CSV table of C-alpha atoms in Angstrom, one decimal:
chain,number,residue,atom,x,y,z
A,1,UNK,CA,0.0,0.0,0.0
A,2,UNK,CA,2.8,2.4,0.9
A,3,UNK,CA,4.5,1.5,-2.3
A,4,UNK,CA,1.4,2.3,-4.3
A,5,UNK,CA,1.0,5.7,-2.7
A,6,UNK,CA,4.7,6.4,-3.2
A,7,UNK,CA,4.3,5.5,-6.9
A,8,UNK,CA,1.4,7.9,-7.1
A,9,UNK,CA,3.4,10.7,-5.6
A,10,UNK,CA,6.2,10.1,-8.1
A,11,UNK,CA,3.6,10.1,-10.8
A,12,UNK,CA,2.4,13.6,-9.9
A,13,UNK,CA,6.0,14.8,-9.6
A,14,UNK,CA,6.5,13.7,-13.1
A,15,UNK,CA,3.3,15.5,-14.2
A,16,UNK,CA,4.6,18.7,-12.6
A,17,UNK,CA,7.9,18.3,-14.4
A,18,UNK,CA,6.1,17.8,-17.7
A,19,UNK,CA,3.9,20.8,-17.1
A,20,UNK,CA,6.8,23.0,-16.1
A,21,UNK,CA,8.8,22.0,-19.2
A,22,UNK,CA,5.7,22.7,-21.4
A,23,UNK,CA,5.5,26.2,-19.8
A,24,UNK,CA,9.2,26.8,-20.4
A,25,UNK,CA,8.8,25.8,-24.1
A,26,UNK,CA,5.5,27.6,-24.4
A,27,UNK,CA,3.7,24.5,-25.7
A,28,UNK,CA,0.8,22.3,-24.4
A,29,UNK,CA,1.9,19.4,-22.2
A,30,UNK,CA,0.2,17.0,-24.7
A,31,UNK,CA,2.8,18.0,-27.4
A,32,UNK,CA,5.6,16.4,-25.5
A,33,UNK,CA,6.8,12.9,-26.2
A,34,UNK,CA,6.6,12.0,-22.5
A,35,UNK,CA,2.9,12.8,-22.3
A,36,UNK,CA,1.5,9.5,-23.8
A,37,UNK,CA,3.9,7.6,-21.5
A,38,UNK,CA,2.6,9.6,-18.5
A,39,UNK,CA,-1.0,8.9,-19.6
A,40,UNK,CA,-0.4,5.2,-19.8
A,41,UNK,CA,1.1,5.2,-16.4
A,42,UNK,CA,-1.9,7.1,-15.1
A,43,UNK,CA,-4.2,4.4,-16.5
A,44,UNK,CA,-2.2,1.7,-14.8
A,45,UNK,CA,-2.1,3.4,-11.4
A,46,UNK,CA,-5.8,4.3,-11.7
A,47,UNK,CA,-6.7,0.6,-12.4
A,48,UNK,CA,-4.6,-0.4,-9.4
A,49,UNK,CA,-6.3,2.3,-7.2
A,50,UNK,CA,-9.8,1.2,-8.2
A,51,UNK,CA,-8.9,-2.4,-7.5
A,52,UNK,CA,-7.8,-1.4,-4.0
A,53,UNK,CA,-11.0,0.6,-3.5
A,54,UNK,CA,-13.2,-2.3,-4.8
A,55,UNK,CA,-11.5,-4.8,-2.4
A,56,UNK,CA,-11.4,-2.9,0.9
A,57,UNK,CA,-11.8,-6.2,2.7
A,58,UNK,CA,-8.3,-7.1,1.6
A,59,UNK,CA,-6.7,-3.6,1.8
A,60,UNK,CA,-8.5,-1.9,4.7
A,61,UNK,CA,-5.9,-3.1,7.3
A,62,UNK,CA,-3.1,-1.8,5.2
A,63,UNK,CA,-4.8,1.6,4.6
A,64,UNK,CA,-5.5,1.9,8.4
A,65,UNK,CA,-1.8,1.8,9.1
A,66,UNK,CA,-1.1,4.8,6.9
A,67,UNK,CA,-2.0,8.3,8.2
A,68,UNK,CA,-5.0,9.4,6.1
A,69,UNK,CA,-4.6,6.3,4.0
A,70,UNK,CA,-8.3,6.0,3.0
A,71,UNK,CA,-8.6,9.7,2.2
A,72,UNK,CA,-5.4,9.8,0.3
A,73,UNK,CA,-6.4,6.8,-1.8
A,74,UNK,CA,-9.8,8.3,-2.7
A,75,UNK,CA,-8.2,11.7,-3.5
A,76,UNK,CA,-5.5,10.3,-5.7
A,77,UNK,CA,-7.9,8.0,-7.6
A,78,UNK,CA,-10.3,11.0,-8.2
A,79,UNK,CA,-7.3,13.0,-9.4
A,80,UNK,CA,-6.1,10.4,-11.8
A,81,UNK,CA,-9.7,9.9,-13.2
A,82,UNK,CA,-9.6,13.4,-14.6
A,83,UNK,CA,-6.9,12.3,-17.0
A,84,UNK,CA,-8.4,9.0,-17.8
A,85,UNK,CA,-9.7,8.5,-21.3
A,86,UNK,CA,-12.6,6.5,-20.1
A,87,UNK,CA,-13.6,9.3,-17.6
A,88,UNK,CA,-13.2,12.0,-20.2
A,89,UNK,CA,-15.4,10.1,-22.7
A,90,UNK,CA,-18.1,9.6,-20.0
A,91,UNK,CA,-18.1,13.3,-19.2
A,92,UNK,CA,-18.3,14.3,-22.8
A,93,UNK,CA,-21.2,11.9,-23.4
A,94,UNK,CA,-23.1,13.3,-20.4
A,95,UNK,CA,-22.5,16.9,-21.7
A,96,UNK,CA,-23.8,15.9,-25.2
A,97,UNK,CA,-27.1,14.7,-23.6
A,98,UNK,CA,-27.8,18.1,-22.1
A,99,UNK,CA,-29.6,18.6,-18.8
A,100,UNK,CA,-31.5,15.6,-17.5
A,101,UNK,CA,-35.3,15.7,-17.2
A,102,UNK,CA,-36.9,14.0,-14.3
A,103,UNK,CA,-40.6,13.2,-14.2
């Protein structure tokens, strides 16, 4: 569990490095060769985080040993979802439908 959270921290450090380099070059982060690699890593970490959330019976004890473990896990998974292609396509489909109408 600690290893997973450490990997996520490194993942966000890499994101900040990519973003900073993009600002320095005055380009979008997506224009860098490292961007697709970062996105692939994001998907892998996101799948792993969701697996942990979906199987709390197995992982709860490990999360309990880490200060704010449950909260950190939820926060990081939500953060990674924003960059997930599956999440983005779900959001765009719901925006295409317009406001929902309830009866």
